Coordinates of C-alpha atoms in Angstrom, one line a residue:
M89 CA 1.8 44.7 18.1
H90 CA 0.2 43.2 15.1
F91 CA -3.1 43.7 16.8
C92 CA -2.5 47.5 16.8
W93 CA -1.9 47.4 13.1
F94 CA -5.2 45.5 12.7
I95 CA -7.0 48.2 14.7
L96 CA -5.5 50.8 12.4
S97 CA -6.6 49.0 9.3
A98 CA -10.1 48.6 10.7
A99 CA -10.2 52.3 11.6
A100 CA -9.0 53.2 8.2
A101 CA -11.9 51.4 6.6
H102 CA -14.3 53.5 8.6
Y103 CA -12.6 56.8 7.9
L104 CA -11.5 56.3 4.3
A105 CA -15.0 55.3 3.2
G106 CA -15.9 59.0 3.4
S107 CA -13.0 60.5 1.3
S108 CA -11.9 60.1 -2.3
L109 CA -9.3 57.6 -3.3
L110 CA -7.0 60.4 -4.6
D111 CA -7.1 62.2 -1.2
Q112 CA -6.5 59.0 0.6
L113 CA -3.4 58.2 -1.4
Y114 CA -1.8 61.6 -1.9
G115 CA -3.7 64.1 0.3
D116 CA -4.6 67.5 -1.3
L117 CA -2.9 67.9 -4.6
V118 CA -3.8 71.5 -4.9
H119 CA -4.1 73.7 -1.8
E120 CA -3.4 77.1 -0.5
N121 CA -1.4 76.9 2.7
Y122 CA -3.5 74.0 3.8
K123 CA -2.8 73.0 7.4
Q124 CA -3.8 69.8 9.1
P125 CA -6.2 70.5 12.0
N126 CA -5.2 69.8 15.6
F127 CA -6.5 66.5 16.9
Q128 CA -6.9 65.4 20.5
Q129 CA -4.3 63.0 21.9
I130 CA -5.5 59.5 22.0
T131 CA -4.3 56.3 23.8
F132 CA -3.8 53.1 21.9
F133 CA -5.1 49.8 23.1
T134 CA -2.9 47.5 25.0
E135 CA -2.4 44.2 23.3
E136 CA -4.7 42.4 25.8
E137 CA -7.4 45.0 25.3
S138 CA -7.2 44.8 21.5
Y139 CA -7.4 41.0 21.7
D140 CA -10.5 41.2 23.8
V141 CA -12.1 43.6 21.3
Y142 CA -11.6 41.4 18.3
S143 CA -12.0 38.0 19.9
S144 CA -15.6 38.9 20.7
Q145 CA -16.0 40.2 17.1
E146 CA -17.8 43.2 18.5
Q147 CA -16.9 46.9 18.1
K148 CA -16.3 48.2 21.7
L149 CA -15.7 51.9 20.8
P150 CA -17.5 54.4 18.6
D151 CA -16.5 55.2 15.0
A152 CA -15.1 58.5 16.0
Y153 CA -12.4 56.8 18.0
Y154 CA -11.1 54.9 15.0
E155 CA -11.3 58.0 12.7
N156 CA -9.1 59.9 15.1
I157 CA -6.5 57.1 14.9
V158 CA -6.3 57.5 11.1
R159 CA -6.4 61.3 11.2
N160 CA -3.6 61.3 13.7
H161 CA -1.6 59.0 11.4
L162 CA -2.2 61.2 8.4
K163 CA -1.1 64.2 10.4
T164 CA 2.4 62.8 10.7
R165 CA 2.9 62.7 6.9
P166 CA 5.2 65.5 5.5
E167 CA 3.3 68.2 3.7
V168 CA 4.1 68.6 0.0
K169 CA 5.1 72.1 -1.0
Y170 CA 3.9 72.8 -4.5
P171 CA 5.0 75.7 -6.8
D172 CA 2.6 78.5 -7.5
K173 CA -0.5 77.5 -9.5
D174 CA 0.7 79.5 -12.5
D175 CA 4.4 78.4 -12.4
V176 CA 5.2 76.2 -15.5
S177 CA 9.0 76.5 -15.4
D178 CA 9.4 72.8 -14.8
I179 CA 7.0 71.7 -17.5
E180 CA 7.3 74.2 -20.3
M181 CA 9.5 71.9 -22.4
D182 CA 9.6 68.2 -22.9
Q183 CA 11.7 66.7 -20.1
N184 CA 9.8 63.5 -19.8
M185 CA 12.0 60.5 -20.1
F186 CA 9.1 58.2 -20.5
G187 CA 6.8 60.1 -22.8
G188 CA 6.2 63.3 -24.7
I189 CA 6.9 63.9 -28.4
V190 CA 10.0 61.8 -29.1
T191 CA 13.0 63.3 -30.8
Y192 CA 16.5 62.0 -30.7
A193 CA 17.8 62.8 -27.2
H194 CA 15.1 65.4 -26.7
L195 CA 16.7 67.6 -29.3
P196 CA 14.5 70.5 -30.6
H197 CA 12.5 69.7 -33.7
I198 CA 12.0 72.0 -36.6
N199 CA 10.8 71.5 -40.2
C200 CA 14.1 71.5 -42.0
F201 CA 12.6 70.8 -45.4
K202 CA 10.5 73.9 -45.9
G203 CA 10.8 77.3 -44.5
N204 CA 12.6 78.1 -41.2
Q205 CA 15.6 79.3 -43.2
D206 CA 16.3 81.6 -40.3
K207 CA 16.9 78.6 -38.0
P208 CA 20.6 77.8 -37.7
I209 CA 21.6 74.1 -38.1
D210 CA 25.1 72.8 -37.4
V211 CA 24.1 69.1 -37.1
A212 CA 20.8 67.7 -38.3
I213 CA 19.5 64.3 -37.2
V214 CA 17.1 63.0 -39.9
G215 CA 15.2 59.7 -40.3
A216 CA 15.0 57.7 -43.5
P217 CA 12.2 55.1 -43.0
F218 CA 13.0 52.9 -46.0
D219 CA 13.6 49.2 -46.4
T220 CA 12.5 48.2 -49.9
G221 CA 16.1 47.7 -51.0
V222 CA 16.8 44.8 -48.7
S223 CA 17.8 41.3 -49.9
F224 CA 16.8 39.3 -46.7
R225 CA 14.8 40.6 -43.8
P226 CA 12.8 43.9 -44.0
G227 CA 11.8 46.1 -41.1
A228 CA 14.4 48.8 -41.1
R229 CA 11.7 51.4 -42.0
F230 CA 10.9 51.3 -38.3
G231 CA 14.5 52.0 -37.3
P232 CA 14.3 55.7 -36.8
D233 CA 11.4 55.4 -34.4
A234 CA 13.2 52.7 -32.4
I235 CA 16.5 54.7 -32.2
R236 CA 14.6 57.8 -31.0
S237 CA 12.8 55.8 -28.4
T238 CA 16.0 54.3 -26.9
A239 CA 17.6 57.8 -26.9
K240 CA 15.1 59.2 -24.3
R241 CA 17.7 59.0 -21.5
L242 CA 20.2 61.1 -23.5
S243 CA 20.1 64.9 -23.4
Y244 CA 22.5 67.4 -24.9
P245 CA 23.0 71.0 -24.0
S246 CA 22.0 73.0 -27.1
S247 CA 21.9 76.6 -27.8
T248 CA 18.5 76.0 -29.5
K249 CA 17.0 74.5 -26.5
K250 CA 15.4 76.5 -23.6
Q251 CA 17.2 76.1 -20.3
G252 CA 15.2 74.0 -17.9
P253 CA 15.0 74.6 -14.1
K254 CA 18.2 72.6 -13.4
N255 CA 20.4 74.8 -15.5
R256 CA 18.4 78.0 -15.4
H257 CA 21.3 79.8 -13.7
R258 CA 24.0 78.6 -16.0
K259 CA 25.9 81.2 -17.9
S260 CA 25.3 81.3 -21.6
D261 CA 29.0 80.8 -22.4
E262 CA 28.9 77.4 -20.6
L263 CA 26.7 76.1 -23.4
H264 CA 28.3 75.0 -26.6
S265 CA 27.6 77.1 -29.6
Y266 CA 26.5 74.4 -32.0
S267 CA 22.8 74.2 -33.0
I268 CA 21.7 70.5 -33.1
V269 CA 18.2 69.6 -34.2
D270 CA 16.1 66.6 -35.1
C271 CA 14.5 67.2 -38.5
G272 CA 12.1 64.3 -38.2
D273 CA 11.8 61.8 -41.0
V274 CA 11.8 62.4 -44.7
A275 CA 8.5 61.1 -46.2
M276 CA 9.7 58.2 -48.4
N277 CA 7.3 56.4 -50.8
P278 CA 6.9 52.7 -49.7
F279 CA 6.0 51.5 -53.2
D280 CA 8.7 52.8 -55.5
N281 CA 12.4 52.8 -54.6
R282 CA 13.2 55.4 -57.2
I283 CA 10.7 57.9 -55.9
A284 CA 11.6 57.2 -52.3
L285 CA 15.3 57.7 -52.8
N286 CA 14.7 60.8 -54.8
Q287 CA 12.7 62.1 -51.9
L288 CA 15.6 61.4 -49.5
Y289 CA 18.0 63.2 -51.8
R290 CA 15.8 66.3 -51.9
G291 CA 15.4 66.2 -48.2
H292 CA 19.1 66.2 -47.6
R293 CA 19.5 68.9 -50.2
A294 CA 16.9 71.1 -48.5
I295 CA 18.7 70.8 -45.2
V296 CA 22.1 71.9 -46.5
N297 CA 20.9 74.5 -49.0
N298 CA 18.3 76.2 -46.8
H299 CA 20.3 76.4 -43.5
K300 CA 23.6 77.6 -42.2
G301 CA 25.0 76.8 -38.8
K302 CA 26.5 78.9 -36.1
V303 CA 29.7 77.0 -36.5
Y304 CA 29.5 75.1 -39.7
Q305 CA 28.8 76.9 -42.9
V306 CA 27.3 73.7 -44.3
P307 CA 25.2 71.7 -41.9
R308 CA 26.3 68.1 -41.1
V309 CA 23.6 65.5 -41.5
I310 CA 23.4 62.2 -39.5
T311 CA 20.8 59.9 -41.1
M312 CA 19.0 57.2 -39.2
G313 CA 18.1 54.4 -41.6
G314 CA 16.4 52.6 -43.1
D315 CA 18.3 50.0 -45.1
H316 CA 21.8 50.7 -46.4
T317 CA 20.6 51.9 -49.9
I318 CA 19.9 55.3 -48.4
T319 CA 23.7 56.0 -48.1
L320 CA 23.9 56.6 -51.9
M321 CA 21.6 59.6 -51.6
A322 CA 23.6 61.1 -48.8
L323 CA 26.8 60.7 -50.8
R324 CA 25.2 62.2 -53.9
N325 CA 24.1 65.3 -51.9
L326 CA 27.6 65.7 -50.3
Y327 CA 29.4 65.3 -53.7
E328 CA 27.2 68.1 -55.1
Q329 CA 27.7 70.3 -52.0
W330 CA 31.4 69.9 -51.7
Q331 CA 32.2 69.7 -55.4
K332 CA 34.6 66.8 -54.8
P333 CA 34.6 63.1 -54.2
I334 CA 34.0 61.9 -50.6
K335 CA 36.2 59.5 -48.7
V336 CA 34.0 56.7 -47.1
I337 CA 34.7 54.8 -43.9
H338 CA 32.2 52.0 -44.0
F339 CA 31.5 49.8 -40.9
D340 CA 29.7 46.7 -42.1
S341 CA 29.9 42.9 -42.3
H342 CA 29.3 43.1 -46.1
I343 CA 31.3 44.9 -48.7
D344 CA 28.3 46.5 -50.4
T345 CA 30.2 47.1 -53.6
W346 CA 28.7 44.1 -55.4
D347 CA 28.2 44.5 -59.1
P348 CA 24.4 44.5 -59.7
K349 CA 24.8 41.8 -62.3
K350 CA 26.2 39.6 -59.5
L351 CA 23.9 40.6 -56.7
G352 CA 20.2 41.0 -57.5
G353 CA 20.6 39.2 -60.8
G354 CA 20.6 42.3 -62.9
I355 CA 17.0 41.4 -63.8
T356 CA 15.8 44.9 -64.2
N357 CA 17.3 48.4 -63.8
Y358 CA 14.8 48.9 -61.0
M359 CA 16.1 46.1 -58.9
S360 CA 19.8 46.6 -59.6
L361 CA 20.2 49.4 -56.9
N362 CA 19.9 47.8 -53.4
H363 CA 21.6 47.7 -50.0
G364 CA 24.4 45.5 -51.4
T365 CA 25.2 47.5 -54.6
F366 CA 25.0 51.2 -53.5
L367 CA 28.7 51.6 -53.1
H368 CA 29.2 50.2 -56.6
Y369 CA 27.0 53.0 -57.9
A370 CA 28.6 55.6 -55.7
H371 CA 32.0 54.7 -57.4
E372 CA 30.4 54.5 -60.8
K373 CA 28.9 58.0 -60.4
G374 CA 32.1 59.5 -59.1
F375 CA 30.6 60.3 -55.6
I376 CA 33.5 58.7 -53.7
V377 CA 37.3 58.8 -54.0
D378 CA 39.1 56.3 -56.2
K379 CA 41.3 55.1 -53.4
G380 CA 41.6 55.3 -49.6
N381 CA 38.1 54.2 -48.7
Y382 CA 37.8 51.6 -46.0
H383 CA 35.5 48.7 -45.1
V384 CA 35.7 47.9 -41.4
G385 CA 34.4 44.7 -39.8
I386 CA 34.0 42.6 -42.9
R387 CA 33.3 38.9 -42.4
A388 CA 30.4 37.9 -44.7
P389 CA 31.0 35.4 -47.6
L390 CA 31.3 36.9 -51.1
V391 CA 29.0 36.0 -53.9
D392 CA 32.0 35.5 -56.3
P393 CA 35.2 35.7 -54.2
G394 CA 37.6 36.3 -57.0
F395 CA 35.5 38.8 -59.0
D396 CA 34.1 40.6 -55.9
S397 CA 37.5 41.2 -54.3
R398 CA 38.9 42.7 -57.5
H399 CA 35.8 44.8 -58.1
D400 CA 35.9 46.0 -54.5
A401 CA 39.5 47.2 -55.0
E402 CA 38.5 48.9 -58.2
C403 CA 35.8 50.8 -56.3
G404 CA 38.6 52.2 -54.1
F405 CA 38.2 50.2 -50.9
E406 CA 40.6 48.6 -48.6
I407 CA 39.4 46.1 -46.0
I408 CA 39.8 45.7 -42.2
E409 CA 38.3 42.4 -41.5
A410 CA 36.4 41.7 -38.2
T411 CA 39.1 39.2 -37.2
S412 CA 41.7 42.0 -37.4
I413 CA 40.6 43.1 -34.0
D414 CA 42.1 39.9 -32.6
R415 CA 45.5 40.7 -34.2
I416 CA 45.9 44.5 -34.0
G417 CA 43.2 45.4 -31.5
V418 CA 41.1 48.5 -31.3
Q419 CA 44.1 50.8 -31.3
G420 CA 45.5 49.2 -34.3
I421 CA 42.3 49.7 -36.3
I422 CA 42.1 53.3 -35.2
K423 CA 45.7 53.9 -36.2
E424 CA 45.1 52.4 -39.7
L425 CA 42.0 54.6 -40.2
V426 CA 43.6 57.8 -39.0
E427 CA 46.7 57.2 -41.1
S428 CA 44.5 56.6 -44.2
Y429 CA 43.8 60.3 -44.2
T430 CA 47.0 61.3 -45.9
A431 CA 48.9 64.6 -46.1
E432 CA 47.4 65.0 -49.5
D433 CA 43.9 64.6 -48.0
V434 CA 44.8 67.3 -45.4
K435 CA 46.0 69.6 -48.1
E436 CA 42.9 69.1 -50.3
G437 CA 40.5 69.0 -47.4
T438 CA 39.0 65.7 -48.5
P439 CA 35.5 65.4 -46.9
V440 CA 34.8 62.2 -45.0
Y441 CA 31.6 60.2 -44.6
I442 CA 31.1 57.5 -42.0
S443 CA 28.5 54.8 -42.6
V444 CA 27.7 52.3 -39.9
D445 CA 25.6 49.3 -40.7
I446 CA 24.6 47.9 -37.3
D447 CA 25.3 44.4 -38.5
V448 CA 29.0 45.2 -38.1
L449 CA 28.2 44.1 -34.5
D450 CA 28.0 40.5 -33.6
P451 CA 24.3 39.2 -33.5
A452 CA 24.7 38.9 -29.7
Y453 CA 24.9 42.7 -29.6
A454 CA 22.6 43.5 -32.6
P455 CA 20.1 40.8 -33.4
G456 CA 17.6 43.3 -34.8
T457 CA 19.0 43.7 -38.3
G458 CA 18.4 42.5 -41.8
T459 CA 21.4 40.2 -42.5
M460 CA 23.2 38.9 -39.4
E461 CA 26.7 37.6 -39.6
V462 CA 28.4 35.9 -36.7
G463 CA 31.8 36.9 -35.4
G464 CA 31.4 40.6 -35.3
F465 CA 32.5 43.4 -33.0
T466 CA 31.2 44.0 -29.6
T467 CA 29.3 47.3 -29.0
R468 CA 32.2 48.5 -26.8
E469 CA 34.8 47.8 -29.5
L470 CA 32.8 49.7 -32.2
L471 CA 32.3 52.7 -29.9
A472 CA 35.9 52.7 -28.9
I473 CA 37.0 52.8 -32.6
L474 CA 34.6 55.7 -33.4
D475 CA 35.7 57.6 -30.3
G476 CA 39.3 57.1 -31.3
L477 CA 38.7 59.2 -34.5
R478 CA 38.0 62.4 -32.4
D479 CA 40.4 65.2 -32.7
T480 CA 42.2 63.6 -35.7
D481 CA 42.5 65.0 -39.2
L482 CA 40.1 62.4 -40.4
G483 CA 37.6 63.2 -37.7
C484 CA 37.8 66.9 -38.2
N485 CA 36.8 66.4 -41.9
I486 CA 33.7 64.3 -41.3
V487 CA 30.8 66.0 -43.2
G488 CA 28.1 63.4 -42.8
A489 CA 27.2 60.0 -41.3
D490 CA 24.5 57.4 -41.0
V491 CA 23.5 54.4 -38.9
V492 CA 21.4 51.9 -40.9
E493 CA 19.8 48.5 -40.9
V494 CA 18.2 48.7 -37.5
S495 CA 15.2 46.4 -37.8
P496 CA 13.0 46.5 -34.7
P497 CA 10.8 43.5 -35.6
Y498 CA 13.9 41.3 -35.0
D499 CA 15.2 43.1 -32.0
T500 CA 14.9 41.8 -28.4
N501 CA 12.3 43.1 -26.0
S502 CA 15.0 45.3 -24.5
G503 CA 15.8 46.9 -27.9
I504 CA 19.5 46.3 -27.6
T505 CA 20.1 46.8 -31.4
A506 CA 18.4 50.2 -31.3
L507 CA 20.2 51.1 -28.2
A508 CA 23.5 50.3 -29.9
A509 CA 22.5 52.6 -32.8
T510 CA 21.7 55.3 -30.3
A511 CA 25.2 55.0 -28.8
V512 CA 26.7 55.1 -32.3
I513 CA 25.0 58.4 -33.1
D514 CA 26.1 59.7 -29.7
S515 CA 29.7 58.9 -30.7
L516 CA 29.3 60.5 -34.2
L517 CA 28.0 63.7 -32.5
K518 CA 31.1 63.7 -30.3
I519 CA 33.3 63.6 -33.4
M520 CA 31.3 66.4 -35.2
V521 CA 30.9 68.6 -32.1
D522 CA 34.2 68.1 -30.3
S523 CA 33.5 70.9 -27.8
I524 CA 30.1 69.6 -26.6
P525 CA 30.3 68.3 -23.0
L526 CA 28.5 65.0 -23.4

C-alpha cells in the first residue's frame, strides 16, 4: 500500500504546483456557496502495477491522471461553513487567549485617572510599576505586565463587558452586578521615589474620588506592584477616604516595620522610606490601627532581634510565623485571622487592607521576587488561607489589597511567580465580590 501513497505524493506535486500554498493547505477561505466539481471515478493502481511504474523510473500515465487523484482526495475533505462576510459577532471584543491588548483577565479597560466619571467602578485593578525602593534585587517594575500576561486564561463575567457569542443568550440577571475594570498602570517616575509615590497616591485618589460603583459607594482598588513601598500610598489614600485607621493583614516573609535608622542606615530622609520601612511610616502617620494588625508567613531574620520585635509590637502587629502552618494548619491560621476582627471592629466597621508580598511563598513556588527566604508557604496553602476569609466579618470589610514584589527577571521561563500572583488577585476578587461566579 505504501506504493499507492507514493503515487498520491507524486500526483500532488504535479497538481499543487499550479495552486497557491494557502489554497493547498486550507482550501478557499472566503467563498460564496462554493461546491466542489464532480470528478470522474478513477481506479487506483494495483501494487504490482505501481511497482512497475516506478521501478522503470518512467511516468506511464499523463499528468491529468495524477491530478484527478489529488482532486478526488480533496473532494472528500469536509467543507468549512463560514459566517456571513459582515458578521463580526465573534471578533468584536478581545477574546484572544494568546494576544490582543492585555488587561487582567480580559477585563475592560478605561482611563480611571481623568474623565470617565460616568463609568461605574466597584473594583479597580491598577498597576504600580515601581522598584526603586528595594534593598536587594530590582525588577518588580515589570510585575504588572507579567501578572496580566499570566492572567490571559482567566475571564470574569462583568456587567461592563459586552456579551460574546457564547453567552449572547444569557439573561442579564445571570451576570453579577459589580463593575470590575483594569485601570492600567499609574505613570510612576523611575528617577525620584518621592515623585513616583506621590503619583501613585494621586492615581489611587482619582479612582476613588471620581467614580462610584454599582454596589460599592467607594471603589475597591487592587494594586499590582511594584515593590512593597507602594502599600504606603494605598494606606494613605484609604485613611483619607474612610477617615479612620486601617487594619492590615500583611502576608510576607519580612516584617517591614523596620525603623529606618536600623534598615537603610538612616543616611538621608530620601532613602529612609523603602520596602522594609513602609509599615513603620504607616504607623507613624496614623494610617493603620494601633493593635490587631497581623503579619502572616514571617520567617526572615531580623536586623536587631530585640529592638525589631519590640518596635513591631509598638506598630500594632502580631505575628503568625511560616512554621505555624505545621502546628495549627491552614484552618488554624484562618481562625486566628477571622477572630482578630473583634466585636468592636464589627461595631466600628473597621476597614481592612490585605497586602501580599509574593515572597511569603517558598522560593520553589515564587523564585521571581526581590528577597527570597526559604521555608515559606506553598501556593495552595496561601490561596486556601485567602479563600477562608470569604463571607467572614473580616472579609466583608476589606476595602483594598495589593500583590507586590513580583520580579519577572528572576522568574522561571514558565512564569510561576507571576502565575501565583495572578491566582492571589483572583482570590482577592472572590473576597470582594462574593456573588461573582468565578
